Amino acid sequence: MTESLELLRGMDAAAREISLEAGAILMNGFRSESTTIGYKSRTDMVTSMDGESERFICSEIWKRFPGHDIVAEEGSGRDRDGEYLWYVDPLDATNNFAHGIPFFCVSIAVMSKSSGRIVCGAVYDPCHDELFSACRGSGALLNGKAIHVSDTADHGRALFSTGFPYDKENMEHNNLEQLARILPQIQCVRRLGSAALDLCYTACGRIDGYWEPMLKPWDTAAGSLILTEAGGTVTRYDGSPFDPEYPEIAATNGRLHGYLVERLTESRDRK
Ligand code: IPD
Ligand code: CA
Ligand code: CA
């Protein structure tokens, strides 16, 4: 199905507006004594603000698009058998948020089920008042201005980011082997703590690439579109087409993609 321009614009505007409002909700609870903190597992935190933000986002989406489906991290979504599926991460980087570290965001994306493509996405970082957004085919924006990936081609000068799965102590693929292989060869690695912002920072050229093994679609759906619309490349570790339902992501400015995929594939081949 090809979306009507009007519907696409409506979903794009909604994703941007709702993420801004959800970001304001998060800021009310940031470093606040009234925010409660719990644990999904020893390392996976959840706060009262994850739920508050998610309930707001879902109700706003359904107010505007009653027949649309939502997959949301904290479980408020519903399958209504619609053509459009919204992926919602109400608070990406909960660990940063719960520790009082001002680096987290709201991430909202819309996928067309018949094409299997993400058609628009918005990622809002309320601490820095930065709204990243993209509509398929129209480029990527940061606070309304076009953004582009870096032109770094030399991996020796490249700054990458990465992340580690919550249950890293039990997993064979906990990313330590990949990190050990890549880190000595590049400028350095950052662990920013938000997959959605890792992708947006690659999109606007602040970093040159990013990889991570165990992600969920709400982490990557919006950021992957923003990055490709900014001229970057997103695939699985082996270079095959990216699918938000598949857990691993290799993301770069394009020029460094061959380098990253080679390193990630080498690591896997040695298992
Ligand atoms: C997490 C962040 C983190 C990544 C984790 C994600 P959450 O999302 O994106 O950077 O390493 O894999 O689960 O749990 O804070 O929404
Ligand atoms: Ca997340
Ligand atoms: Ca989250």
Coordinates of C-alpha atoms and ligand atoms in Angstrom, one line a residue:
M1 CA 0.0 0.0 0.0
T2 CA 1.3 3.5 -0.8
E3 CA 0.2 5.9 1.9
S4 CA -1.7 9.0 0.8
L5 CA 0.4 12.0 1.3
E6 CA -2.1 13.4 3.7
L7 CA -2.1 10.3 5.9
L8 CA 1.7 10.2 5.9
R9 CA 2.0 13.9 6.9
G10 CA -0.6 13.3 9.6
M11 CA 1.3 10.4 11.1
D12 CA 4.6 12.3 10.9
A13 CA 3.2 15.3 12.6
A14 CA 1.5 13.1 15.3
A15 CA 4.8 11.2 16.0
R16 CA 6.6 14.5 16.4
E17 CA 4.0 16.2 18.5
I18 CA 3.3 13.3 20.8
S19 CA 7.0 12.7 21.4
L20 CA 7.5 16.3 22.4
E21 CA 4.6 16.0 24.9
A22 CA 5.9 12.7 26.2
G23 CA 9.3 14.2 26.6
A24 CA 7.8 17.0 28.8
I25 CA 6.1 14.3 30.9
L26 CA 9.5 12.6 31.4
M27 CA 11.2 15.8 32.5
N28 CA 8.5 16.3 35.2
G29 CA 9.6 12.9 36.7
F30 CA 13.4 13.3 36.1
R31 CA 15.4 13.5 39.3
S32 CA 12.1 13.7 41.2
E33 CA 11.4 12.0 44.5
S34 CA 7.9 11.0 43.3
T35 CA 9.3 8.8 40.5
T36 CA 9.4 5.2 41.7
I37 CA 12.0 2.7 40.5
G38 CA 11.6 -1.0 40.0
Y39 CA 13.4 -3.9 38.3
K40 CA 12.4 -6.2 35.5
S41 CA 15.6 -8.2 36.3
R42 CA 18.7 -7.5 38.3
T43 CA 20.0 -5.1 35.7
D44 CA 16.9 -4.0 33.7
M45 CA 15.2 -1.0 35.5
V46 CA 11.8 0.4 35.0
T47 CA 10.4 3.6 36.5
S48 CA 6.9 4.9 37.1
M49 CA 7.6 7.4 34.2
D50 CA 8.1 4.6 31.6
G51 CA 4.4 3.7 32.2
E52 CA 3.2 7.3 32.5
S53 CA 4.8 8.3 29.2
E54 CA 3.6 5.1 27.5
R55 CA 0.0 5.5 28.6
F56 CA 0.0 9.1 27.3
I57 CA 1.5 8.1 23.9
C58 CA -0.9 5.3 23.3
S59 CA -4.0 7.2 24.2
E60 CA -2.9 10.1 21.9
I61 CA -2.2 7.7 19.0
W62 CA -5.6 6.1 19.3
K63 CA -7.3 9.4 19.7
R64 CA -5.9 10.4 16.3
F65 CA -5.8 7.0 14.6
P66 CA -8.3 4.7 16.3
G67 CA -7.7 1.7 13.9
H68 CA -4.0 1.6 14.2
D69 CA -1.9 -1.0 16.0
I70 CA 0.7 -0.3 18.7
V71 CA 3.6 -2.4 20.0
A72 CA 4.8 -0.6 23.1
E73 CA 7.6 -1.7 25.4
E74 CA 5.7 -1.6 28.7
G75 CA 2.7 -3.5 27.2
S76 CA 0.0 -0.9 26.6
G77 CA -0.2 -1.6 22.9
R78 CA -2.9 -3.5 21.1
D79 CA -3.3 -5.4 17.8
R80 CA -6.4 -4.1 16.0
D81 CA -5.4 -5.8 12.7
G82 CA -4.8 -2.4 11.1
E83 CA -2.5 -1.6 8.2
Y84 CA -0.3 0.7 10.4
L85 CA 1.8 -0.4 13.4
W86 CA 3.3 2.1 15.8
Y87 CA 6.4 1.1 17.7
V88 CA 6.7 3.0 21.0
D89 CA 9.6 3.3 23.4
P90 CA 8.2 5.7 26.0
L91 CA 11.6 6.1 27.6
D92 CA 14.7 4.9 25.9
A93 CA 17.7 4.8 28.3
T94 CA 15.8 4.1 31.5
N95 CA 19.0 3.3 33.3
N96 CA 20.4 6.8 32.5
F97 CA 17.0 8.3 33.6
A98 CA 16.9 6.4 36.9
H99 CA 20.5 7.3 37.7
G100 CA 19.8 11.0 37.1
I101 CA 22.0 11.1 33.9
P102 CA 20.5 13.6 31.4
F103 CA 20.6 11.5 28.3
F104 CA 17.4 9.6 27.3
C105 CA 14.6 10.0 24.8
V106 CA 11.1 9.1 23.5
S107 CA 11.1 7.0 20.3
I108 CA 8.0 6.6 18.1
A109 CA 7.8 5.0 14.6
V110 CA 5.1 3.9 12.2
M111 CA 5.4 0.8 10.0
S112 CA 3.3 0.0 7.0
K113 CA 2.5 -3.7 7.4
S114 CA 1.9 -4.4 3.8
S115 CA 5.3 -3.0 2.7
G116 CA 7.1 -4.0 5.9
R117 CA 8.7 -0.5 5.8
I118 CA 9.0 2.1 8.5
V119 CA 7.3 5.2 7.0
C120 CA 8.0 7.8 9.7
G121 CA 9.8 8.2 13.0
A122 CA 10.5 10.7 15.7
V123 CA 13.0 10.6 18.5
Y124 CA 12.9 13.3 21.1
D125 CA 15.7 14.0 23.7
P126 CA 14.0 16.4 26.2
C127 CA 17.2 17.2 28.1
H128 CA 18.7 18.8 25.1
D129 CA 15.4 19.8 23.4
E130 CA 16.4 17.9 20.3
L131 CA 13.8 16.4 18.0
F132 CA 15.1 14.0 15.3
S133 CA 12.5 13.0 12.7
A134 CA 12.1 11.5 9.3
C135 CA 9.5 10.6 6.8
R136 CA 10.5 8.0 4.2
G137 CA 11.8 9.7 1.1
S138 CA 11.9 13.2 2.6
G139 CA 15.3 13.3 4.4
A140 CA 16.0 13.5 8.1
L141 CA 15.6 16.5 10.3
L142 CA 16.9 17.8 13.7
N143 CA 14.6 20.5 15.1
G144 CA 13.4 21.0 11.5
K145 CA 16.8 21.3 9.8
A146 CA 18.2 18.7 7.5
I147 CA 20.9 16.5 8.9
H148 CA 23.5 14.2 7.2
V149 CA 25.9 11.5 8.3
S150 CA 29.6 12.2 8.7
D151 CA 32.0 11.7 5.8
T152 CA 34.6 9.8 7.8
A153 CA 36.0 7.0 5.7
D154 CA 39.1 6.1 7.7
H155 CA 38.1 3.7 10.5
G156 CA 41.2 4.8 12.5
R157 CA 39.5 8.2 12.9
A158 CA 36.0 6.9 13.5
L159 CA 34.0 7.3 16.8
F160 CA 31.5 4.4 17.2
S161 CA 29.0 3.7 19.9
T162 CA 27.7 0.3 21.1
G163 CA 25.6 -1.3 23.8
F164 CA 25.4 -4.4 25.9
P165 CA 22.4 -6.7 26.6
Y166 CA 20.9 -6.6 30.1
D167 CA 21.5 -10.3 30.7
K168 CA 25.1 -10.0 29.6
E169 CA 26.3 -12.4 32.3
N170 CA 24.3 -15.3 30.9
M171 CA 24.7 -14.7 27.2
E172 CA 27.2 -16.0 24.7
H173 CA 26.7 -13.0 22.5
N174 CA 27.3 -10.3 25.1
N175 CA 29.3 -8.1 22.7
L176 CA 32.6 -8.3 24.5
E177 CA 34.3 -10.2 21.7
Q178 CA 33.2 -7.6 19.1
L179 CA 34.2 -4.7 21.4
A180 CA 37.7 -6.2 22.0
R181 CA 38.1 -6.6 18.2
I182 CA 37.0 -3.2 17.1
L183 CA 38.0 -0.8 19.9
P184 CA 41.8 -1.0 19.4
Q185 CA 41.4 -0.2 15.6
I186 CA 39.2 2.9 15.8
Q187 CA 39.4 6.3 17.5
C188 CA 37.2 5.2 20.4
V189 CA 33.9 3.8 21.5
R190 CA 31.0 5.4 23.5
R191 CA 28.3 3.6 25.5
L192 CA 25.7 6.3 25.4
G193 CA 22.9 4.1 26.8
S194 CA 20.1 4.9 24.3
A195 CA 19.9 2.9 21.1
A196 CA 17.5 5.4 19.5
L197 CA 19.9 8.3 20.2
D198 CA 22.9 6.2 19.1
L199 CA 21.2 6.0 15.7
C200 CA 20.3 9.7 15.6
Y201 CA 23.8 10.7 16.6
T202 CA 25.1 8.7 13.7
A203 CA 22.5 10.3 11.5
C204 CA 23.7 13.9 12.3
G205 CA 27.4 13.0 12.1
R206 CA 28.3 13.3 15.8
I207 CA 29.4 9.7 15.7
D208 CA 30.4 7.6 12.7
G209 CA 28.7 4.3 13.5
Y210 CA 27.0 2.1 16.0
W211 CA 26.4 -1.6 16.6
E212 CA 24.5 -3.6 19.2
P213 CA 23.3 -7.3 19.5
M214 CA 20.1 -7.6 21.4
L215 CA 17.6 -4.9 20.6
K216 CA 13.8 -4.7 20.3
P217 CA 11.9 -3.0 17.5
W218 CA 10.9 0.0 19.7
D219 CA 14.6 0.7 20.2
T220 CA 15.5 0.9 16.6
A221 CA 12.5 1.5 14.3
A222 CA 12.5 5.3 14.4
G223 CA 16.3 5.7 14.5
S224 CA 16.9 3.3 11.7
L225 CA 14.7 5.4 9.3
I226 CA 16.2 8.7 10.5
L227 CA 19.7 7.3 9.8
T228 CA 18.9 6.0 6.4
E229 CA 17.1 9.2 5.5
A230 CA 20.3 11.1 6.6
G231 CA 22.4 9.1 4.1
G232 CA 23.5 6.3 6.4
T233 CA 23.4 2.5 6.1
V234 CA 21.6 0.1 8.5
T235 CA 21.9 -3.7 8.2
R236 CA 22.2 -6.8 10.3
Y237 CA 25.7 -7.8 11.4
D238 CA 26.3 -9.8 8.2
G239 CA 25.3 -6.9 5.9
S240 CA 21.8 -8.3 5.1
P241 CA 18.8 -6.0 5.1
F242 CA 17.8 -4.6 8.5
D243 CA 14.5 -5.7 10.1
P244 CA 13.5 -4.1 13.3
E245 CA 12.1 -7.4 14.6
Y246 CA 15.6 -8.9 14.3
P247 CA 17.7 -8.1 17.4
E248 CA 21.1 -7.0 16.0
I249 CA 22.0 -3.8 14.2
A250 CA 25.0 -2.5 12.3
A251 CA 24.7 1.2 11.5
T252 CA 27.2 3.6 9.9
N253 CA 27.7 6.7 7.8
G254 CA 27.8 4.2 4.8
R255 CA 31.5 4.7 4.1
L256 CA 32.5 2.7 7.2
H257 CA 29.9 0.0 6.7
G258 CA 32.1 -2.5 4.9
Y259 CA 34.7 -2.2 7.8
L260 CA 32.1 -2.7 10.5
V261 CA 30.3 -5.6 8.9
E262 CA 33.7 -7.3 8.3
R263 CA 34.6 -7.0 11.9
L264 CA 31.2 -8.2 13.2
T265 CA 31.2 -11.1 10.8
E266 CA 34.8 -12.2 11.7
S267 CA 33.8 -12.3 15.3
R268 CA 30.7 -14.4 14.6
D269 CA 32.7 -16.8 12.3
R270 CA 35.1 -17.6 15.1
K271 CA 32.3 -19.0 17.3
Ligands
IPD1 C1 17.9 0.1 26.2 C2 18.8 1.2 25.6 C3 20.2 0.7 25.7 C4 20.4 -0.6 25.0 C5 19.4 -1.6 25.5 C6 18.0 -1.1 25.4 P1 15.6 0.8 27.5 O1 16.5 0.5 26.2 O2 18.4 1.5 24.3 O3 21.1 1.7 25.1 O4 21.7 -1.0 25.2 O5 19.6 -2.8 24.8 O6 17.1 -2.1 25.9 O7 15.5 -0.5 28.2 O8 16.3 1.9 28.3 O9 14.3 1.3 26.9
CA2 CA 14.7 1.1 24.6
CA3 CA 12.2 1.9 27.3

